[in-house]
Coordinates of C-alpha atoms in Angstrom, one line a residue:
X12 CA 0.0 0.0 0.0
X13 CA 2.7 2.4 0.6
X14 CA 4.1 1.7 -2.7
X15 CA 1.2 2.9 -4.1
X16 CA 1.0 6.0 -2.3
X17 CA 4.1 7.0 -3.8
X18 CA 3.3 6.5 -7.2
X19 CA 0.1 8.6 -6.8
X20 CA 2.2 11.8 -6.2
X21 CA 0.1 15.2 -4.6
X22 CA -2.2 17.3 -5.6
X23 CA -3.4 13.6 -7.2
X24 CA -3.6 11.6 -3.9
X25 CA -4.7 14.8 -1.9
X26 CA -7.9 14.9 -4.2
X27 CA -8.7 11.4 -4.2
X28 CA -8.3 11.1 -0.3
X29 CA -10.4 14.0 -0.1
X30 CA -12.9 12.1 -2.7
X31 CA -13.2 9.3 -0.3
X32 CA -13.6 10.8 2.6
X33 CA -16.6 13.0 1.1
X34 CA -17.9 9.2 0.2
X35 CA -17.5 7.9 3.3
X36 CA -18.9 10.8 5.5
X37 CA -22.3 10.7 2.7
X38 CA -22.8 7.1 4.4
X39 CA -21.9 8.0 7.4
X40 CA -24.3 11.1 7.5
X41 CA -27.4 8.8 6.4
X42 CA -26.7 5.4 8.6
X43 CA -26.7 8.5 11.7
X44 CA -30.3 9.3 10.5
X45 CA -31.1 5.9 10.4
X46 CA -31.7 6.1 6.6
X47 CA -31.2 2.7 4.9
X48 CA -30.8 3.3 1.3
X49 CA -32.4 0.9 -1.2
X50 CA -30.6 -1.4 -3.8
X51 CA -31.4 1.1 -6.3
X52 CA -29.9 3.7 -4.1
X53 CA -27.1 1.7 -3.7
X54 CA -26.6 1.1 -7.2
X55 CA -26.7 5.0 -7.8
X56 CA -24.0 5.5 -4.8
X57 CA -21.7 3.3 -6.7
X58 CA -22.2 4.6 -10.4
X59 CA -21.2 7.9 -8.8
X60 CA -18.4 7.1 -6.8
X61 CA -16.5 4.9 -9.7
X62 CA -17.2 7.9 -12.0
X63 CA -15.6 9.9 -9.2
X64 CA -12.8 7.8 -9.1
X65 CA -12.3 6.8 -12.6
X66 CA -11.4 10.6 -13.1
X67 CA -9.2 10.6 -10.3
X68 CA -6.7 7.8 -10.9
X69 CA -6.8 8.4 -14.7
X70 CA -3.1 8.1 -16.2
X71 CA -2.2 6.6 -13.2
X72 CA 0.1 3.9 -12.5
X73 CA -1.5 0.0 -13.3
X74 CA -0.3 -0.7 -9.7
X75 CA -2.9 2.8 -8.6
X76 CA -5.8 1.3 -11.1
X77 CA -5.4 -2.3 -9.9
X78 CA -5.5 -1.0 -6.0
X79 CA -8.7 0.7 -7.0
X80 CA -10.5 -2.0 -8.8
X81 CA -9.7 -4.7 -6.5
X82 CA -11.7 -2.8 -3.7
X83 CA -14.8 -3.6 -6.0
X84 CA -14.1 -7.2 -7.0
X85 CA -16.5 -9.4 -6.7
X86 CA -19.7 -7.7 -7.0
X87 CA -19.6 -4.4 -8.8
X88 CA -17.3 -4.0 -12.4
X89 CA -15.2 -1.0 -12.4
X90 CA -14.0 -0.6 -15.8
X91 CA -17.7 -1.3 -16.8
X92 CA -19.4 0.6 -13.9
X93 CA -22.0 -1.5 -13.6
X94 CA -23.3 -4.8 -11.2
X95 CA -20.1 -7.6 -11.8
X96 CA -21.8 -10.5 -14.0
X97 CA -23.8 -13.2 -12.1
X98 CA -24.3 -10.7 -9.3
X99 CA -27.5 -9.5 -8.4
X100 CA -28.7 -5.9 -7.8
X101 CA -31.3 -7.0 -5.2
X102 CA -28.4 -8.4 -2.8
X103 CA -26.2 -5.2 -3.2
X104 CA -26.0 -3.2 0.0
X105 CA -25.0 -0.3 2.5
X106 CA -22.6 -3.3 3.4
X107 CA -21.0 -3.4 0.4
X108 CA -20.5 0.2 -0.3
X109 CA -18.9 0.1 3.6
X110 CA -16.4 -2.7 2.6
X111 CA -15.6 -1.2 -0.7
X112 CA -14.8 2.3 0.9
X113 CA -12.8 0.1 4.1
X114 CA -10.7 -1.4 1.1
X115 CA -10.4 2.0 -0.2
X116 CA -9.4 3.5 3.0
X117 CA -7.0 0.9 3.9
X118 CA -5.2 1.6 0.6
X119 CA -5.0 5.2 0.2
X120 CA -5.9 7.1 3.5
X121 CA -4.2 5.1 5.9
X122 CA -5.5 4.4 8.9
X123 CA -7.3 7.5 9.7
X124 CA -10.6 5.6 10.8
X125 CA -12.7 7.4 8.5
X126 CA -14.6 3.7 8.2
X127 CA -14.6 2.6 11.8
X128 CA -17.3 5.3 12.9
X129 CA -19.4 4.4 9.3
X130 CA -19.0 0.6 11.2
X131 CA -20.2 1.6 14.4
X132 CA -23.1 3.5 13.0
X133 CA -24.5 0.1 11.0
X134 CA -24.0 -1.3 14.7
X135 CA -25.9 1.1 16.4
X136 CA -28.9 0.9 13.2
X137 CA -28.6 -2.6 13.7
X138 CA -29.7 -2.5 17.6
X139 CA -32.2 -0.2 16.7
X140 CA -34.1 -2.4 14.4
X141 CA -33.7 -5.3 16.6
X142 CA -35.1 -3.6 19.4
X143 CA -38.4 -2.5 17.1
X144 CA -39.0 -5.6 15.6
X145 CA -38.8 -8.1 18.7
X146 CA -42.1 -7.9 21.2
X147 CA -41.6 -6.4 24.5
X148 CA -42.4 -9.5 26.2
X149 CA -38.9 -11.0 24.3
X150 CA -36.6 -7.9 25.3
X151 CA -34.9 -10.1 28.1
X152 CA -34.3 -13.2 26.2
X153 CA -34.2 -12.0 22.6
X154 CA -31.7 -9.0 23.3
X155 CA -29.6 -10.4 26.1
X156 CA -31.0 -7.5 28.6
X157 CA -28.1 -7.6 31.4
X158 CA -26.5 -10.4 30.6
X159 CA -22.3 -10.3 30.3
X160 CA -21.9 -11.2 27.0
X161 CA -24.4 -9.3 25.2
X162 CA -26.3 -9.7 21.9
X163 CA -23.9 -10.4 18.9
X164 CA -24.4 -8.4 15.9
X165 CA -22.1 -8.1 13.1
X166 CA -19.7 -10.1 14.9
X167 CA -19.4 -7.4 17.4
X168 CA -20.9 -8.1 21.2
X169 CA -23.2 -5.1 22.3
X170 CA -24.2 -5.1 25.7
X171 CA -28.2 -3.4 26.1
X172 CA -30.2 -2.9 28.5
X173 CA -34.0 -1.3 29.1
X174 CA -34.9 0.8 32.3
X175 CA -38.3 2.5 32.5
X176 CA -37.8 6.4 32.4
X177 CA -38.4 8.4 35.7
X178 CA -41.6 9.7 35.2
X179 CA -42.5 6.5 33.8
X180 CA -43.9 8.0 30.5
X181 CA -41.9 5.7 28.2
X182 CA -38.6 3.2 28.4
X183 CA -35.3 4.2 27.0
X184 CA -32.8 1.5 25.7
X185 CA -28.8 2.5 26.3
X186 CA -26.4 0.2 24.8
X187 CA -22.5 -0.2 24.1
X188 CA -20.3 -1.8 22.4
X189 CA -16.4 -2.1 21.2
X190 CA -14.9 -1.8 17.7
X191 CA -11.5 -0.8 16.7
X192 CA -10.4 -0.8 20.4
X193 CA -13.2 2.0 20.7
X194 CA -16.0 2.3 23.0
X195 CA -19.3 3.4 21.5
X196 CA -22.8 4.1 22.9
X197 CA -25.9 4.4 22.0
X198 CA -29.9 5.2 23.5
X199 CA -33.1 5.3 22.4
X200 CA -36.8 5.8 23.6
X201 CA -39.1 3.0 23.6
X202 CA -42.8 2.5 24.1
X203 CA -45.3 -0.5 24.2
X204 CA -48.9 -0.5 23.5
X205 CA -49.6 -2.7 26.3
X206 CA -47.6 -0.9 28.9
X207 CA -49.4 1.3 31.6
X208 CA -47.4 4.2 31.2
X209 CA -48.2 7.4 33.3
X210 CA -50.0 10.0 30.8
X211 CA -48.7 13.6 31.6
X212 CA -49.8 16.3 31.8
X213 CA -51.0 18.5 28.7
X214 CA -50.6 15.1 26.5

């Protein structure tokens, strides 16, 4: 990877670091909304960043090109900018565009973490739409409430837990978790049909 970064002398690897961290911080600003884009979206995403980067890296180096495309392999065609034959569009997601830009990052922006808080946000989505989609009745055994170890999602262990707020008008959910040697946290309200809340005030 180094080798690579000095083939692609400045201003040409100054833009395209910049490029990717505009990329990246797009995803990131739209997983922290808790916006899931569809595959179409997805597909649109990508057509724009290859464009994006085919400008970039052109004239470059094969050994700059071949960095690029490899980052893509598998599912997406870069020379072709289009879904990688046999692939389907329907199974292409905000998953893929993370482990594309990780690739990316781990090539030509090294190590500045610009991906880890992108991970930690599909985490903390993730929890989110465990917690709305499992009854209230299965919080404790579905999500692990209390227990040491945690629920496992995305291979990472998050630890959640559910108290009822003080004026007992809804529950909130905190959670955290560890990536990258990093400690992230998370909340969020909660109510349940079925649950005699208190009703204040002016509601």
């Amino acid at each position: 990877s180094s080798f690579l970064l000095m083939e692609l002398q400045s201003p040409g690897l100054a833009q395209l670091q910049e490029y990717l961290r505009d990329a990246a911080h797009q995803v990131q600003r739209r997983l922290s909304q808790n916006d899931s884009p569809t595959p179409l979206q997805v597909q649109a995403f990508l057509k724009c960043l290859v464009k994006g980067l085919s400008k970039l890296v052109e004239g470059a180096p094969q050994q700059i090109l071949a960095g690029v495309r490899s980052a893509f392999r598998g599912f997406w065609d870069f020379d072709c900018n289009s879904v990688t034959s046999g692939a389907t569009l329907a199974v292409i997601g905000v998953q893929h565009v993370v482990y594309i830009l990780q690739k990316l990052e781990n090539t030509f922006l090294r190590g500045q973490q610009v991906m880890q808080t992108i991970q930690a946000e599909l985490i903390h989505q993730a929890i989110r739409k465990k917690i709305a989609e499992v009854p209230f009745h299965d919080h404790k055994r579905v999500l692990q409430l209390g227990k040491k170890g945690g629920l496992e999602l995305s291979g990472v262990e998050a630890r959640i837990s559910r108290r009822l707020a003080a004026d007992r008008s809804h529950h909130v959910f905190h959670w955290r978790f560890h990536l990258g040697g990093q400690e992230f946290t998370g909340l969020a309200p909660y109510w349940d049909e079925g649950f005699d809340y208190v009703v204040q005030d002016g509601a």
